[in-house]
mmCIF file of C-alpha atoms in Angstrom:
data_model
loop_
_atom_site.group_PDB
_atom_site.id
_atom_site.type_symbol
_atom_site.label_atom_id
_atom_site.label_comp_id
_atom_site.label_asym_id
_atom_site.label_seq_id
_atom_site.Cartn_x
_atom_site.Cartn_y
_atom_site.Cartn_z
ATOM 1 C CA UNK A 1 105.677 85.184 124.766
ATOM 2 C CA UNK A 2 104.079 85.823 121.845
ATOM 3 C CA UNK A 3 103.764 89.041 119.760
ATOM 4 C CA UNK A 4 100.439 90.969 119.664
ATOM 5 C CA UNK A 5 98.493 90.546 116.503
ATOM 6 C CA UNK A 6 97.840 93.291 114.505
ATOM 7 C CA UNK A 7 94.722 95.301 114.385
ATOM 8 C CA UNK A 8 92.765 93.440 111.479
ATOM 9 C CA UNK A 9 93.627 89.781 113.136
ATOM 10 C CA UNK A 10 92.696 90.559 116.361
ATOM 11 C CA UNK A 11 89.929 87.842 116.029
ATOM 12 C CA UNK A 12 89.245 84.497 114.425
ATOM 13 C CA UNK A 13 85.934 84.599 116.123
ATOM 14 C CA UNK A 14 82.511 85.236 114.014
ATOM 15 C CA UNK A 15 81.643 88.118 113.717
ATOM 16 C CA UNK A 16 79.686 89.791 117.226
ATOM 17 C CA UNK A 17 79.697 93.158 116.660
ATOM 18 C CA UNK A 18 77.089 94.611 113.913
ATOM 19 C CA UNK A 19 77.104 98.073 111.883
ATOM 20 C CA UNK A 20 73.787 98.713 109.808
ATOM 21 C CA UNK A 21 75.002 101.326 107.948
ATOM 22 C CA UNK A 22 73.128 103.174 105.232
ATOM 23 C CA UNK A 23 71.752 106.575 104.809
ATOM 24 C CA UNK A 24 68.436 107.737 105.644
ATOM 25 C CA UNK A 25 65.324 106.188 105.015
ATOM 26 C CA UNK A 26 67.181 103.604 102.927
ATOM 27 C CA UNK A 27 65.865 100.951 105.092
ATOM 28 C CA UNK A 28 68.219 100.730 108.191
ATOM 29 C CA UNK A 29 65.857 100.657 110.746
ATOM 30 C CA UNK A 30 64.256 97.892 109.282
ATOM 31 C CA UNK A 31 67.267 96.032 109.266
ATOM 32 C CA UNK A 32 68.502 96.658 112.510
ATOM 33 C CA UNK A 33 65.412 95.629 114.327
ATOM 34 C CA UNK A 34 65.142 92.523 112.276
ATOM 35 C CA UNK A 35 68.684 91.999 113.547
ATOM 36 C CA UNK A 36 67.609 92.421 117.053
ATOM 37 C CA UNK A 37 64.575 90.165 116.623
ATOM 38 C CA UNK A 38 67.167 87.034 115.753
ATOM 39 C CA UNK A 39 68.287 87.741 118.515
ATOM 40 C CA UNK A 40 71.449 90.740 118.430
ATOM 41 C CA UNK A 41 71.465 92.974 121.126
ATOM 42 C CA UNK A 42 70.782 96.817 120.472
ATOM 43 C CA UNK A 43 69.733 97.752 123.438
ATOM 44 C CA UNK A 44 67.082 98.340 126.623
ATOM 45 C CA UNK A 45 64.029 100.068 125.329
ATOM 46 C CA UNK A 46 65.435 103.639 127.045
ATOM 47 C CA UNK A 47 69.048 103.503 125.310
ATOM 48 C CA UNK A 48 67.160 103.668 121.844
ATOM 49 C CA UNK A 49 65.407 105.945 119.678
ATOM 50 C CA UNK A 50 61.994 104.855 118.628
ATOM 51 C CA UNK A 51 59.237 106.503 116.438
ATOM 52 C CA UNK A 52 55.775 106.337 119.148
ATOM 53 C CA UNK A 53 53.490 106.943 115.330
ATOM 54 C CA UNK A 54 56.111 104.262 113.393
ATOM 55 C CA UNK A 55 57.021 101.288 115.484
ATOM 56 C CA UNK A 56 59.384 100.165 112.687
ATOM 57 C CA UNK A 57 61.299 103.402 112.268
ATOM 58 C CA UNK A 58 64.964 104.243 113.964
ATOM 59 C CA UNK A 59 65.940 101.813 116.513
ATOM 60 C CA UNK A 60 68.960 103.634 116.694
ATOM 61 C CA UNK A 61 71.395 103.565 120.148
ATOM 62 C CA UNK A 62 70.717 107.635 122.009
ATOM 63 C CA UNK A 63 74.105 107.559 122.443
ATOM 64 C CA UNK A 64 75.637 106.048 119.310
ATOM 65 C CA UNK A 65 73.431 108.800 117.785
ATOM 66 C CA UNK A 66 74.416 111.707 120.042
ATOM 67 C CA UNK A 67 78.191 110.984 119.491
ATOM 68 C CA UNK A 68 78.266 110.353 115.767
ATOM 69 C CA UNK A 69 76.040 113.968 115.619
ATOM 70 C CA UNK A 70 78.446 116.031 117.889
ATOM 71 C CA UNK A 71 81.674 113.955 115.556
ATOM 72 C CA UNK A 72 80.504 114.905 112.310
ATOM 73 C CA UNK A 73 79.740 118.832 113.266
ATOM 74 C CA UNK A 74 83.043 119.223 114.963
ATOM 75 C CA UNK A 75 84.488 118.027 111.497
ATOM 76 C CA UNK A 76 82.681 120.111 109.169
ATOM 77 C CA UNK A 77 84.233 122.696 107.321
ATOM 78 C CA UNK A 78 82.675 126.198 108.019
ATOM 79 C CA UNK A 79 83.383 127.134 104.730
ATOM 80 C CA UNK A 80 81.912 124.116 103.347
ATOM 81 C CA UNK A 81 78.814 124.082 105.194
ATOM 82 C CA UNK A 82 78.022 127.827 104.976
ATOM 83 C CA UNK A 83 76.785 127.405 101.058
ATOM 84 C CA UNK A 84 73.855 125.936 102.358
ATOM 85 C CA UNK A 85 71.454 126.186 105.045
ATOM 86 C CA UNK A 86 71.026 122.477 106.166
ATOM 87 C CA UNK A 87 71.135 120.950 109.642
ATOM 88 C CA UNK A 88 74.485 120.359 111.642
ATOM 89 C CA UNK A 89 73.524 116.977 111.795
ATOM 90 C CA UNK A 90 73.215 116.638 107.724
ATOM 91 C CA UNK A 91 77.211 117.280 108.145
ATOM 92 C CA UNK A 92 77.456 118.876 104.422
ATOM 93 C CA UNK A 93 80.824 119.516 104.256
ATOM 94 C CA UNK A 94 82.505 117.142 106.550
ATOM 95 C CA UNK A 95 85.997 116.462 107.081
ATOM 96 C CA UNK A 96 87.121 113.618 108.550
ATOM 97 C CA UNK A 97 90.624 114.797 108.465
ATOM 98 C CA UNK A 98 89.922 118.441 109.997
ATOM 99 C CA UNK A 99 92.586 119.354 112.423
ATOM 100 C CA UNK A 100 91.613 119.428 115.887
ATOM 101 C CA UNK A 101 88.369 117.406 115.863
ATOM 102 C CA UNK A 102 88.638 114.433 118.540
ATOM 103 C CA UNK A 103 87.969 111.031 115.816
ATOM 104 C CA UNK A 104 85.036 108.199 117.538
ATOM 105 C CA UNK A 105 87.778 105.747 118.966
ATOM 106 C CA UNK A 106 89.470 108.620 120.712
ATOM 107 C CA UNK A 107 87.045 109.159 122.787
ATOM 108 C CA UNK A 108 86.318 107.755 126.606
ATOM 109 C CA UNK A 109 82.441 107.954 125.708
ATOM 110 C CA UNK A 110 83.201 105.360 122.237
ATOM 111 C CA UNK A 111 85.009 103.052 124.108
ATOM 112 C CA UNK A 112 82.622 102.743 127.024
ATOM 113 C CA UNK A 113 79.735 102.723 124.883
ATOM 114 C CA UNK A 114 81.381 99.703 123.069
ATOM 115 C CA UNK A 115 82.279 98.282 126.515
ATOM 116 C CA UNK A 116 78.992 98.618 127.354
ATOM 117 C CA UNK A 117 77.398 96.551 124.370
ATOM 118 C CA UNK A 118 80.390 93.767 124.019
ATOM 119 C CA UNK A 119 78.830 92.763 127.033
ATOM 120 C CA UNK A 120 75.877 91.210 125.278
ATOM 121 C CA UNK A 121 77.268 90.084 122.306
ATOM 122 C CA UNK A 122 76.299 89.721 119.663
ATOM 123 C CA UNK A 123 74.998 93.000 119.388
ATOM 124 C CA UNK A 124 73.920 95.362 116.644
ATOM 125 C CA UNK A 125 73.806 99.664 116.118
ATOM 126 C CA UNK A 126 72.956 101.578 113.522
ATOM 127 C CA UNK A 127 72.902 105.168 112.905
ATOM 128 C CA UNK A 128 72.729 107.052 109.015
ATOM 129 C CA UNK A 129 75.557 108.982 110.231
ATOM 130 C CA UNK A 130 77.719 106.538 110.756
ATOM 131 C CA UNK A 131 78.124 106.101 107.345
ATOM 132 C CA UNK A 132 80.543 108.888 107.068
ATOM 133 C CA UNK A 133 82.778 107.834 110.214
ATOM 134 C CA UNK A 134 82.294 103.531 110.622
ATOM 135 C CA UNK A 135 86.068 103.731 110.137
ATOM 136 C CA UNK A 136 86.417 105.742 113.423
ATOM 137 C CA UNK A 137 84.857 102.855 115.212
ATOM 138 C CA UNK A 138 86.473 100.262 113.614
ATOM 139 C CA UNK A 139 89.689 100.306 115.973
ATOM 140 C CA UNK A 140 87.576 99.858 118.909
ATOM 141 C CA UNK A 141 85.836 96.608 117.816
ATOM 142 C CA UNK A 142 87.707 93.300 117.510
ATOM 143 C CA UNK A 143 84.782 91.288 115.720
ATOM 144 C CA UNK A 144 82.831 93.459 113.183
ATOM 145 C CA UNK A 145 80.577 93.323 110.545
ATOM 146 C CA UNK A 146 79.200 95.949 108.321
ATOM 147 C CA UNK A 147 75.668 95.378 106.873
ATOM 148 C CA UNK A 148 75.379 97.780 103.747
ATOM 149 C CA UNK A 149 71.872 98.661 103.595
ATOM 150 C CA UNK A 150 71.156 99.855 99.799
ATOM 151 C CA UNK A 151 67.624 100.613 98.765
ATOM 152 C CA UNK A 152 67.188 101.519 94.881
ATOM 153 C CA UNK A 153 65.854 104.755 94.564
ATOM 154 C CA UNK A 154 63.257 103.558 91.836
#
């Protein structure tokens, strides 16, 4: 019998598992419901977040979103984040290395959201937050791509 492959040749496949990552307002959204509209997967209408006023805005996974936000606060740095009066969610002065704080793929909730989606490959997520842990998820995907969304500020 064979021996395992290791992590990063777990696949010869094409790529069937998309990351739009950028930061906010940068364009993401945009991207990832482009993606959708060839034809990835991101979701039923009640697993994402959509903007009623701005049809084209978030299209971000609930959950993706609500474990990436509840990730990046349990790694920030009190002492970091306490020069400033920003939003958890902002994560200014994140950690991804803080003791104690659970990473993305060691969670149950990660791997059955992934579980959930590689069901309908290929399928796509996004989330601006994801920027700061996309290496968390990596170990739970065995075909990924990242799309790098970059908009020039002028």
């Amino acid at each position: 019998m064979a021996a395992p492959l290791p992590p990063a040749a777990k696949s010869t496949s094409a790529p069937s598992q998309l990351l739009v990552l950028g930061m906010h307002h940068s364009g993401t959204s945009v991207v990832s419901n482009l993606t959708m509209m060839m034809g990835a997967y991101g979701g039923e209408t009640n697993e994402l977040l959509l903007h009623p006023e701005n049809p084209l805005k978030f299209w971000e996974r609930r959950d993706v979103v609500a474990l990436d936000e509840r990730r990046l606060v349990s790694g920030v740095q009190d002492r970091v984040a306490s020069r400033y009066e920003v939003p958890e969610w902002v994560a200014y002065g994140f950690d991804g290395a803080k003791p104690g704080a659970a990473k993305v793929h060691e969670q149950a909730e990660a791997k059955a959201i992934v579980d959930k989606l590689n069901v309908r490959r290929p399928w796509v997520t996004k989330d601006p937050r994801m920027c700061l842990v996309a290496d968390e998820w990596m170990p739970l995907l065995d075909a990924p791509m990242c799309v790098i969304v970059h908009r020039e500020p002028l």
